[in-house]
Short mmCIF file of C-alpha atoms in Angstrom, two decimals:
data_model
loop_
_atom_site.label_atom_id
_atom_site.label_comp_id
_atom_site.label_asym_id
_atom_site.label_seq_id
_atom_site.Cartn_x
_atom_site.Cartn_y
_atom_site.Cartn_z
CA MET A 1 118.63 -154.32 -5.70
CA PRO A 2 118.65 -157.48 -7.89
CA ALA A 3 118.99 -156.90 -11.61
CA SER A 4 115.69 -158.59 -12.38
CA LEU A 5 113.89 -156.31 -9.93
CA CYS A 6 115.54 -153.24 -11.53
CA ARG A 7 114.33 -154.39 -14.92
CA LEU A 8 110.76 -154.41 -13.57
CA VAL A 9 110.84 -151.44 -11.23
CA VAL A 10 112.64 -148.90 -13.45
CA PRO A 11 110.34 -149.23 -16.46
CA ALA A 12 107.32 -149.27 -14.09
CA LEU A 13 108.43 -146.03 -12.44
CA LEU A 14 109.17 -144.47 -15.82
CA GLY A 15 105.72 -145.56 -17.03
CA VAL A 16 103.92 -144.18 -14.00
CA THR A 17 105.86 -140.90 -14.21
CA SER A 18 105.05 -140.57 -17.90
CA LEU A 19 101.41 -141.28 -17.16
CA LEU A 20 101.26 -138.68 -14.43
CA ALA A 21 103.17 -136.17 -16.49
CA GLY A 22 100.68 -136.83 -19.29
CA CYS A 23 97.79 -136.22 -16.91
CA ALA A 24 99.43 -133.03 -15.68
CA THR A 25 99.79 -131.53 -19.14
CA GLU A 26 96.69 -132.93 -20.81
CA PRO A 27 93.72 -133.04 -18.45
CA TRP A 28 90.82 -134.77 -20.16
CA VAL A 29 88.39 -132.08 -18.90
CA ARG A 30 89.91 -128.86 -20.22
CA PRO A 31 89.81 -125.73 -18.07
CA TYR A 32 87.29 -124.06 -20.38
CA GLU A 33 84.95 -127.10 -19.98
CA ARG A 34 84.66 -126.61 -16.17
CA GLU A 35 82.08 -123.81 -16.07
CA ARG A 36 79.35 -126.17 -14.80
CA LEU A 37 81.67 -127.64 -12.19
CA ALA A 38 82.31 -124.16 -10.81
CA ASP A 39 78.59 -123.57 -10.13
CA PRO A 40 77.77 -123.38 -6.37
CA ILE A 41 75.27 -126.26 -6.63
CA MET A 42 78.15 -128.62 -7.52
CA GLN A 43 79.98 -127.80 -4.28
CA VAL A 44 80.05 -130.09 -1.21
CA SER A 45 78.80 -127.37 1.09
CA ARG A 46 77.81 -123.91 -0.10
CA ASP A 47 77.40 -122.16 3.27
CA ALA A 48 79.85 -122.78 6.09
CA LEU A 49 77.71 -121.85 9.07
CA ALA A 50 74.70 -123.89 7.86
CA ALA A 51 76.99 -126.89 7.40
CA LYS A 52 78.55 -126.35 10.85
CA HIS A 53 75.11 -126.33 12.48
CA PHE A 54 74.14 -129.69 10.94
CA GLU A 55 77.51 -131.18 11.74
CA HIS A 56 77.05 -130.12 15.42
CA ILE A 57 73.56 -131.65 15.52
CA HIS A 58 74.92 -134.97 14.23
CA ASP A 59 78.11 -134.86 16.38
CA VAL A 60 76.19 -134.66 19.66
CA ARG A 61 73.53 -137.29 18.74
CA GLU A 62 75.25 -139.92 16.62
CA GLY A 63 78.08 -142.21 17.56
CA ALA A 64 79.87 -141.65 14.22
CA ARG A 65 82.11 -138.68 13.44
CA GLY A 66 84.66 -137.53 10.92
CA ALA A 67 85.27 -137.71 7.16
CA THR A 68 82.67 -135.02 6.46
CA GLY A 69 85.07 -133.10 4.23
CA VAL A 70 84.76 -130.04 6.49
CA GLN A 71 88.11 -128.58 7.37
CA GLY A 72 88.93 -128.69 11.08
CA GLY A 73 85.74 -130.63 11.70
CA GLY A 74 84.50 -131.50 15.20
CA CYS A 75 82.22 -129.48 17.36
CA GLY A 76 84.34 -128.90 20.50
CA CYS A 77 81.45 -129.83 22.79
CA ASN A 78 80.29 -132.57 25.06
CA MET B 1 108.57 -123.49 -21.38
CA ALA B 2 105.41 -124.62 -23.10
CA ALA B 3 103.49 -124.45 -19.88
CA ILE B 4 104.74 -120.90 -19.12
CA SER B 5 103.78 -119.70 -22.64
CA ARG B 6 100.31 -121.29 -22.25
CA ARG B 7 99.79 -119.61 -18.87
CA ARG B 8 100.89 -116.26 -20.33
CA PHE B 9 98.53 -116.73 -23.27
CA TRP B 10 95.56 -117.60 -20.96
CA ALA B 11 96.40 -114.77 -18.55
CA ALA B 12 96.40 -112.22 -21.42
CA HIS B 13 93.24 -113.78 -22.84
CA TRP B 14 91.58 -113.66 -19.39
CA ARG B 15 92.40 -109.97 -18.93
CA ARG B 16 90.96 -109.11 -22.32
CA ALA B 17 87.83 -111.07 -21.67
CA VAL B 18 87.25 -109.59 -18.22
CA ARG B 19 87.68 -106.08 -19.65
CA ALA B 20 85.19 -106.84 -22.43
CA LEU B 21 82.71 -108.51 -20.11
CA ARG B 22 82.93 -105.71 -17.51
CA GLY B 23 82.29 -103.16 -20.25
CA GLN B 24 79.22 -104.99 -21.49
CA LEU B 25 77.79 -105.60 -18.03
CA ALA B 26 78.33 -102.02 -17.06
CA GLN B 27 76.49 -100.91 -20.18
CA ARG B 28 73.59 -103.26 -19.63
CA GLY B 29 73.46 -103.35 -15.82
CA GLU B 30 72.45 -106.99 -16.00
CA PRO B 31 73.65 -110.13 -14.18
CA LEU B 32 75.87 -112.52 -16.10
CA ARG B 33 73.23 -115.22 -16.57
CA ARG B 34 70.89 -112.80 -18.41
CA SER B 35 73.44 -110.87 -20.39
CA VAL B 36 73.86 -111.70 -24.03
CA VAL B 37 77.59 -111.32 -24.20
CA THR B 38 79.11 -113.23 -27.10
CA ARG B 39 80.04 -116.81 -26.63
CA ALA B 40 83.61 -115.92 -27.31
CA HIS B 41 83.77 -113.61 -24.38
CA VAL B 42 82.10 -116.09 -21.97
CA ALA B 43 84.37 -118.89 -23.15
CA GLY B 44 87.36 -116.60 -22.84
CA LEU B 45 86.40 -115.52 -19.33
CA VAL B 46 85.68 -119.05 -18.09
CA GLY B 47 88.75 -120.52 -19.75
CA GLY B 48 90.86 -117.62 -18.61
CA VAL B 49 89.70 -117.77 -15.00
CA LEU B 50 90.35 -121.47 -14.80
CA ALA B 51 93.59 -121.40 -16.72
CA GLY B 52 94.64 -118.38 -14.77
CA GLY B 53 93.93 -120.67 -11.88
CA ALA B 54 96.32 -123.14 -13.52
CA ALA B 55 99.17 -120.74 -12.76
CA HIS B 56 97.76 -120.46 -9.21
CA ALA B 57 95.50 -123.48 -9.47
CA VAL B 58 94.15 -123.30 -5.95
CA ASN B 59 92.04 -120.25 -5.30
CA LEU B 60 91.55 -118.49 -1.99
CA PRO B 61 88.01 -118.82 -0.58
CA GLU B 62 85.93 -115.87 -1.78
CA ASP B 63 85.30 -112.90 0.48
CA ARG B 64 82.13 -113.65 2.31
CA ALA B 65 79.93 -112.87 5.30
CA GLU B 66 77.14 -115.05 6.78
CA ALA B 67 74.65 -114.28 9.57
CA LEU B 68 72.56 -117.21 10.68
CA PHE B 69 69.93 -118.02 13.28
CA HIS B 70 69.47 -121.72 14.01
CA VAL B 71 66.92 -123.80 15.86
CA TYR B 72 66.90 -127.51 16.84
CA ASP B 73 63.81 -128.67 18.67
CA GLY B 74 63.23 -132.32 19.48
CA GLY B 75 63.25 -134.94 22.21
CA GLY B 76 62.80 -132.27 24.91
CA VAL B 77 65.88 -130.38 23.84
CA LYS B 78 65.69 -126.92 22.27
CA ALA B 79 68.90 -125.35 21.02
CA THR B 80 68.88 -121.95 19.37
CA GLY B 81 71.32 -119.15 18.69
CA PRO B 82 72.91 -116.78 16.28
CA ALA B 83 76.10 -117.42 14.32
CA LEU B 84 78.33 -115.07 12.35
CA LEU B 85 81.14 -115.58 9.90
CA VAL B 86 83.27 -113.01 8.10
CA ARG B 87 86.03 -113.76 5.60
CA LYS B 88 88.24 -111.25 3.84
CA SER B 89 91.29 -111.74 1.58
CA MET B 90 94.40 -109.61 1.67
CA ALA B 91 96.90 -109.14 -1.14
CA ASP B 92 95.46 -112.06 -3.10
CA ARG B 93 97.55 -114.45 -1.01
CA VAL B 94 95.92 -114.60 2.40
CA SER B 95 92.33 -114.89 3.49
CA LEU B 96 91.44 -114.27 7.12
CA SER B 97 88.23 -115.47 8.76
CA ALA B 98 86.49 -115.01 12.11
CA SER B 99 83.43 -116.77 13.39
CA TYR B 100 81.08 -116.65 16.38
CA TYR B 101 78.53 -119.39 17.19
CA VAL B 102 76.04 -119.58 20.07
CA ASP B 103 74.06 -122.62 21.28
CA ALA B 104 71.50 -121.66 23.95
CA VAL B 105 70.23 -125.07 25.14
CA SER B 106 67.10 -125.71 27.09
CA ASN B 107 67.39 -129.38 28.08
CA ALA B 108 64.51 -131.55 29.21
CA SER B 109 65.58 -134.69 27.34
CA ILE B 110 64.42 -138.12 28.49
CA ASP B 111 67.82 -138.67 30.24
CA VAL B 112 67.40 -135.43 32.17
CA ILE B 113 63.76 -135.67 33.15
CA THR B 114 64.02 -139.32 34.27
CA THR B 115 67.16 -138.81 36.43
CA ALA B 116 67.48 -135.09 37.17
CA SER B 117 65.95 -131.65 36.63
CA PRO B 118 65.64 -129.77 33.32
CA PHE B 119 68.34 -127.14 32.83
CA ASP B 120 69.40 -124.30 30.58
CA GLU B 121 72.94 -123.60 29.43
CA ARG B 122 74.78 -121.67 26.83
CA ARG B 123 77.76 -122.57 24.66
CA THR B 124 79.73 -119.86 22.88
CA GLU B 125 82.31 -120.69 20.27
CA TYR B 126 84.85 -118.32 18.66
CA GLY B 127 86.94 -119.25 15.60
CA LEU B 128 89.82 -117.64 13.73
CA GLY B 129 91.37 -118.89 10.51
CA ALA B 130 93.94 -117.95 7.94
CA ASP B 131 94.28 -119.35 4.40
CA TYR B 132 97.44 -118.91 2.44
CA VAL B 133 97.95 -119.73 -1.26
CA TYR B 134 101.42 -120.84 -2.31
CA GLN B 135 101.67 -121.96 -6.00
CA ASP B 136 99.21 -124.83 -6.34
CA SER B 137 98.63 -125.27 -2.59
CA LEU B 138 96.15 -123.83 -0.16
CA ILE B 139 97.31 -123.88 3.47
CA THR B 140 94.73 -123.29 6.16
CA LEU B 141 95.48 -122.64 9.84
CA SER B 142 92.51 -122.32 12.23
CA THR B 143 91.79 -122.21 15.92
CA SER B 144 88.62 -122.36 17.95
CA HIS B 145 87.58 -121.80 21.51
CA SER B 146 84.28 -123.15 22.88
CA LYS B 147 83.01 -122.44 26.34
CA GLU B 148 80.09 -123.80 28.44
CA PRO B 149 79.81 -123.39 32.22
CA ASP B 150 81.04 -126.94 32.65
CA TYR B 151 83.07 -127.66 29.48
CA VAL B 152 85.78 -125.72 27.76
CA ALA B 153 87.30 -126.86 24.44
CA ASP B 154 90.26 -125.45 22.57
CA GLY B 155 91.31 -126.66 19.15
CA ALA B 156 93.80 -125.92 16.33
CA SER B 157 93.86 -127.27 12.82
CA LEU B 158 96.25 -127.31 9.92
CA ASP B 159 94.97 -128.26 6.47
CA LEU B 160 96.74 -128.48 3.13
CA SER B 161 95.03 -128.70 -0.25
CA GLN B 162 96.96 -129.31 -3.45
CA ASP B 163 95.77 -129.38 -7.05
CA VAL B 164 97.48 -131.94 -9.25
CA PHE B 165 97.09 -133.28 -12.80
CA GLY B 166 96.22 -129.94 -14.39
CA GLY B 167 93.60 -129.15 -11.71
CA MET B 168 91.70 -132.44 -12.34
CA THR B 169 92.48 -133.80 -8.91
CA THR B 170 92.64 -132.06 -5.52
CA VAL B 171 94.40 -133.79 -2.68
CA SER B 172 93.86 -132.54 0.88
CA LEU B 173 95.54 -133.41 4.15
CA GLY B 174 94.58 -132.17 7.60
CA PHE B 175 95.40 -132.42 11.26
CA SER B 176 93.53 -131.14 14.31
CA ARG B 177 94.39 -131.12 17.93
CA GLY B 178 91.83 -130.52 20.71
CA SER B 179 92.19 -130.05 24.37
CA ASP B 180 89.13 -129.95 26.70
CA LYS B 181 88.44 -129.21 30.33
CA VAL B 182 85.57 -131.26 31.80
CA GLY B 183 83.57 -130.13 34.78
CA ARG B 184 80.33 -130.33 36.72
CA SER B 185 78.11 -127.39 37.51
CA ASP B 186 78.24 -128.17 41.25
CA THR B 187 81.93 -129.22 41.72
CA GLY B 188 83.79 -127.36 39.00
CA PHE B 189 86.36 -128.70 36.55
CA PHE B 190 87.71 -132.08 37.52
CA ASP B 191 89.19 -133.78 34.41
CA SER B 192 90.38 -133.22 30.84
CA ALA B 193 90.20 -134.81 27.41
CA ARG B 194 92.42 -134.59 24.35
CA HIS B 195 91.61 -135.27 20.74
CA TRP B 196 93.68 -135.85 17.59
CA ARG B 197 92.17 -135.89 14.10
CA TYR B 198 93.99 -136.87 10.91
CA ARG B 199 92.25 -136.59 7.56
CA LEU B 200 92.97 -137.23 3.90
CA GLY B 201 90.77 -136.39 0.95
CA VAL B 202 90.82 -136.69 -2.83
CA THR B 203 88.44 -134.87 -5.18
CA GLN B 204 88.41 -135.86 -8.84
CA ILE B 205 86.84 -134.22 -11.80
CA LEU B 206 85.43 -137.05 -13.93
CA THR B 207 83.65 -135.23 -16.74
CA PRO B 208 82.62 -131.64 -17.37
CA ARG B 209 79.41 -132.40 -15.44
CA TRP B 210 80.52 -134.97 -12.87
CA VAL B 211 82.87 -134.80 -9.85
CA ALA B 212 83.54 -137.41 -7.09
CA SER B 213 85.44 -137.33 -3.82
CA ALA B 214 86.70 -139.74 -1.15
CA ASN B 215 87.52 -138.70 2.41
CA PHE B 216 89.13 -140.59 5.22
CA GLU B 217 89.45 -139.43 8.82
CA MET B 218 90.92 -140.96 11.92
CA VAL B 219 90.04 -139.56 15.38
CA SER B 220 91.74 -140.52 18.62
CA ASP B 221 90.57 -139.37 22.02
CA SER B 222 92.00 -139.77 25.50
CA GLY B 223 90.78 -138.59 28.90
CA TYR B 224 87.29 -138.20 30.30
CA LEU B 225 84.93 -139.18 27.45
CA GLY B 226 81.55 -139.31 29.09
CA SER B 227 79.13 -137.08 30.96
CA PRO B 228 79.34 -136.69 34.75
CA TYR B 229 75.58 -136.20 34.87
CA ARG B 230 74.49 -139.29 33.00
CA SER B 231 73.40 -142.50 34.70
CA ALA B 232 73.58 -146.11 33.56
CA ARG B 233 71.24 -148.86 34.78
CA VAL B 234 72.51 -152.04 36.41
CA PHE B 235 69.89 -154.52 37.67
CA GLY B 236 67.37 -151.66 37.32
CA ALA B 237 69.34 -149.34 39.63
CA ALA B 238 70.88 -146.05 38.46
CA VAL B 239 74.69 -145.91 38.68
CA PRO B 240 77.12 -143.26 37.32
CA GLU B 241 78.26 -144.25 33.80
CA ARG B 242 81.79 -145.52 33.33
CA ASN B 243 83.44 -145.00 29.90
CA PRO B 244 86.84 -146.13 28.71
CA ARG B 245 89.43 -143.31 28.72
CA THR B 246 90.57 -143.91 25.15
CA ARG B 247 88.76 -144.20 21.87
CA SER B 248 89.97 -144.41 18.25
CA SER B 249 87.75 -144.26 15.21
CA ARG B 250 87.99 -144.36 11.41
CA ALA B 251 85.55 -143.07 8.89
CA VAL B 252 85.55 -143.13 5.09
CA LYS B 253 83.13 -141.23 2.95
CA PHE B 254 82.44 -141.29 -0.76
CA ARG B 255 80.54 -138.54 -2.49
CA THR B 256 79.55 -137.76 -6.04
CA VAL B 257 77.82 -134.73 -7.61
CA GLY B 258 76.50 -134.62 -11.11
CA ALA B 259 74.82 -131.90 -13.18
CA ILE B 260 71.28 -132.71 -14.34
CA GLY B 261 69.71 -130.79 -17.23
CA THR B 262 70.57 -127.17 -17.63
CA ALA B 263 69.86 -125.93 -14.06
CA GLY B 264 70.01 -128.84 -11.67
CA ALA B 265 72.45 -131.11 -9.85
CA VAL B 266 72.07 -134.35 -7.88
CA HIS B 267 74.43 -135.59 -5.18
CA ALA B 268 74.83 -138.89 -3.32
CA GLU B 269 77.12 -139.76 -0.49
CA TYR B 270 77.90 -142.66 1.83
CA ARG B 271 79.98 -142.86 4.98
CA TYR B 272 81.11 -145.98 6.78
CA PHE B 273 82.37 -145.49 10.37
CA TRP B 274 83.97 -147.92 12.83
CA ASP B 275 85.75 -147.46 16.19
CA THR B 276 87.42 -149.28 19.04
CA TRP B 277 84.23 -149.09 21.10
CA ASP B 278 82.78 -151.49 18.55
CA ILE B 279 80.33 -149.03 16.99
CA GLN B 280 79.79 -149.42 13.28
CA ALA B 281 77.71 -146.85 11.42
CA HIS B 282 76.38 -146.32 7.95
CA THR B 283 75.27 -142.83 6.81
CA ALA B 284 73.83 -142.10 3.36
CA GLU B 285 72.38 -139.00 1.74
CA VAL B 286 70.92 -138.18 -1.63
CA GLY B 287 69.81 -134.73 -2.75
CA TYR B 288 68.73 -132.62 -5.66
CA SER B 289 69.35 -128.91 -6.24
CA ARG B 290 67.80 -126.72 -8.91
CA TYR B 291 67.63 -123.08 -10.01
CA PHE B 292 64.29 -121.58 -10.60
CA GLY B 293 64.81 -118.55 -12.79
CA GLU B 294 67.63 -116.16 -12.04
CA ALA B 295 66.96 -115.51 -8.34
CA TRP B 296 65.71 -118.71 -6.77
CA LEU B 297 67.49 -121.93 -5.83
CA GLY B 298 65.85 -124.92 -4.18
CA ASP B 299 67.37 -127.98 -2.51
CA ALA B 300 65.79 -131.23 -1.27
CA TYR B 301 67.57 -134.16 0.41
CA LEU B 302 67.08 -137.35 2.34
CA ARG B 303 69.62 -138.52 4.96
CA TYR B 304 69.67 -141.90 6.71
CA HIS B 305 71.91 -142.98 9.56
CA THR B 306 72.13 -146.38 11.28
CA GLN B 307 74.55 -147.65 13.85
CA SER B 308 75.31 -150.55 16.16
CA ASN B 309 75.86 -150.04 19.87
CA ALA B 310 79.12 -149.69 21.78
CA LEU B 311 80.44 -152.88 23.45
CA PHE B 312 79.74 -151.48 26.94
CA TYR B 313 76.33 -149.99 26.19
CA SER B 314 73.38 -151.52 27.96
CA ASP B 315 69.80 -150.42 28.49
CA ASN B 316 69.77 -152.32 31.76
CA ALA B 317 72.87 -154.36 32.50
CA ARG B 318 72.47 -157.83 34.04
CA THR B 319 76.11 -158.21 34.95
CA GLU B 320 78.66 -156.00 36.68
CA THR B 321 81.25 -154.75 34.07
CA THR B 322 84.21 -152.41 34.18
CA TYR B 323 82.60 -150.02 31.73
CA ILE B 324 78.93 -149.27 31.48
CA SER B 325 76.93 -146.63 29.67
CA ARG B 326 73.30 -145.86 28.83
CA ASN B 327 74.23 -143.00 26.50
CA ARG B 328 71.71 -143.05 23.66
CA GLN B 329 74.44 -141.71 21.33
CA LEU B 330 76.25 -145.07 21.75
CA SER B 331 73.20 -147.28 21.35
CA SER B 332 71.73 -149.10 18.35
CA PHE B 333 69.44 -146.72 16.51
CA ASN B 334 68.55 -145.24 13.15
CA SER B 335 67.58 -141.75 12.19
CA ILE B 336 66.06 -140.38 9.04
CA GLY B 337 66.15 -136.78 7.94
CA LEU B 338 64.09 -135.15 5.20
CA GLY B 339 65.09 -131.59 4.41
CA GLY B 340 64.60 -128.69 2.04
CA LYS B 341 66.16 -125.33 1.48
CA VAL B 342 65.21 -122.21 -0.46
CA SER B 343 67.63 -119.49 -1.40
CA ARG B 344 66.81 -116.16 -3.01
CA ARG B 345 69.11 -113.55 -4.42
CA LEU B 346 68.31 -110.18 -2.84
CA ALA B 347 70.77 -107.97 -4.61
CA LYS B 348 73.62 -108.30 -7.03
CA VAL B 349 76.11 -105.81 -8.51
CA PRO B 350 78.30 -107.81 -10.92
CA GLY B 351 81.91 -107.81 -9.95
CA GLU B 352 81.11 -106.08 -6.63
CA TYR B 353 78.75 -107.91 -4.34
CA GLU B 354 75.86 -110.36 -4.10
CA ILE B 355 73.45 -110.84 -1.19
CA LYS B 356 71.25 -113.91 -0.72
CA ALA B 357 68.62 -114.95 1.85
CA HIS B 358 68.19 -118.66 2.77
CA ALA B 359 65.75 -120.75 4.71
CA THR B 360 66.28 -124.41 5.65
CA TYR B 361 63.98 -126.94 7.30
CA GLU B 362 64.72 -130.52 8.17
CA PHE B 363 62.44 -133.07 9.81
CA LYS B 364 64.33 -135.78 11.69
CA ARG B 365 63.12 -138.96 13.36
CA PHE B 366 65.26 -140.99 15.78
CA LYS B 367 64.22 -144.57 16.55
CA TYR B 368 66.13 -146.53 19.19
CA SER B 369 66.15 -150.29 19.21
CA ASP B 370 67.77 -150.83 22.59
CA PHE B 371 66.85 -147.83 24.74
CA THR B 372 63.68 -148.06 26.81
CA ASP B 373 61.53 -145.15 27.72
CA VAL B 374 61.34 -145.96 31.45
CA ARG B 375 58.08 -144.04 31.74
CA THR B 376 56.30 -146.40 29.30
CA GLY B 377 58.54 -149.47 28.99
CA ALA B 378 58.49 -149.10 25.21
CA PRO B 379 61.49 -148.51 22.90
CA TYR B 380 62.22 -144.78 22.73
CA ALA B 381 61.70 -142.63 19.57
CA PHE B 382 61.27 -138.96 18.98
CA ASN B 383 60.91 -136.41 16.20
CA ALA B 384 62.96 -133.25 15.79
CA ASN B 385 62.66 -130.08 13.74
CA VAL B 386 65.63 -128.10 12.50
CA PHE B 387 65.36 -124.59 11.17
CA GLN B 388 67.91 -122.25 9.79
CA ILE B 389 67.38 -118.76 8.43
CA TYR B 390 70.39 -116.80 7.19
CA VAL B 391 71.74 -114.13 4.95
CA SER B 392 74.96 -114.55 2.98
CA ALA B 393 76.98 -111.89 1.12
CA THR B 394 79.94 -112.22 -1.20
CA TYR B 395 81.94 -109.10 -1.96
#
């Protein structure tokens, strides 16, 4: 690796690592501030079967599929 | 060392707070939201739970059971059935789940009544899953088996979810593999299809009242990707549809949820989809959720979907091509859905169980821009009604 590249890459890596380490130890939303985020109405889908039913309805009628955030998505149907 | 000390401190604090809160709730026999436990105890409990989670940042899904009855009625198709889901954790490390889902379909859709006879069929799906927590990771393995008289699908998935940056960010990765047998009711199974799905997601806490996520998923299919019953039209004559034997698609979805006031939340999401069959789709949804008192929760949402047609889709082809389809799912159309949901808590024993009843209704309208109703010669459109009624229990 050329010396000039080293001079750029090494400080950059150190900077990013420090930044990430900083995030890891000092999250800007502290754990005790997350009560509201834990409420069920803040979740993507509260009830798995109800979400699966709607995903199935859309899967068999729309051309688009995927990226719904549901684990193991896909309806296994024709 | 500092991190370990902090975890020990929060764990001790959490245990003290839980003991104090349990004592107060047992004395009062009241749910948490109504109880007048001191702020210190609530803060201690919440902080402790979440910081306790910092030592094992990813939590197992809670023990849960759901029993649902679903109805879809629209465009000559009626699909109903029960569905069950049970989830139970073991040794605080593993959570096992099992599901059962039935679709009893009575089909007299426009495709069917204009080219064949209405029919009834039943699809049954069984699912098994296992979630395992290891340090800050949640690993999920699941399998499913779906069976219809003329279609059998088996699938397996592996998902990994990892909390990073002190629980501010959750990164998830997933892979699914599916293998289907395709048949006809009169001739039996004659072909197969295989599916691969790769997904990546990031969820980010932005503020104490605001969270956002981005999901990406790639799906690849190969094999028989159409329906042996469906016809295409070429020069006005019905011919069997001919689909390519491969398809690859990408989808990216952005979603955000924010707390509104003291008892509400609003969400918005958008998905962009594109594939090698030249379909592009945009799907957007906005919704609002709100508690009404202690026992009631209401949701309302609006969903809009629009897409362009596949390259080989034609309402009535004027040239002979290698591939040809008149599958409405691959045509240019838009659909709008307006839905609402009401949930009511039926029973709750703090720290032991909670039972809720739910009812959902969605009105949907599908409007096709390049699919003619051959009975009238006009562009086809139809309305659909979706109902769900279900009971959920956490324990």
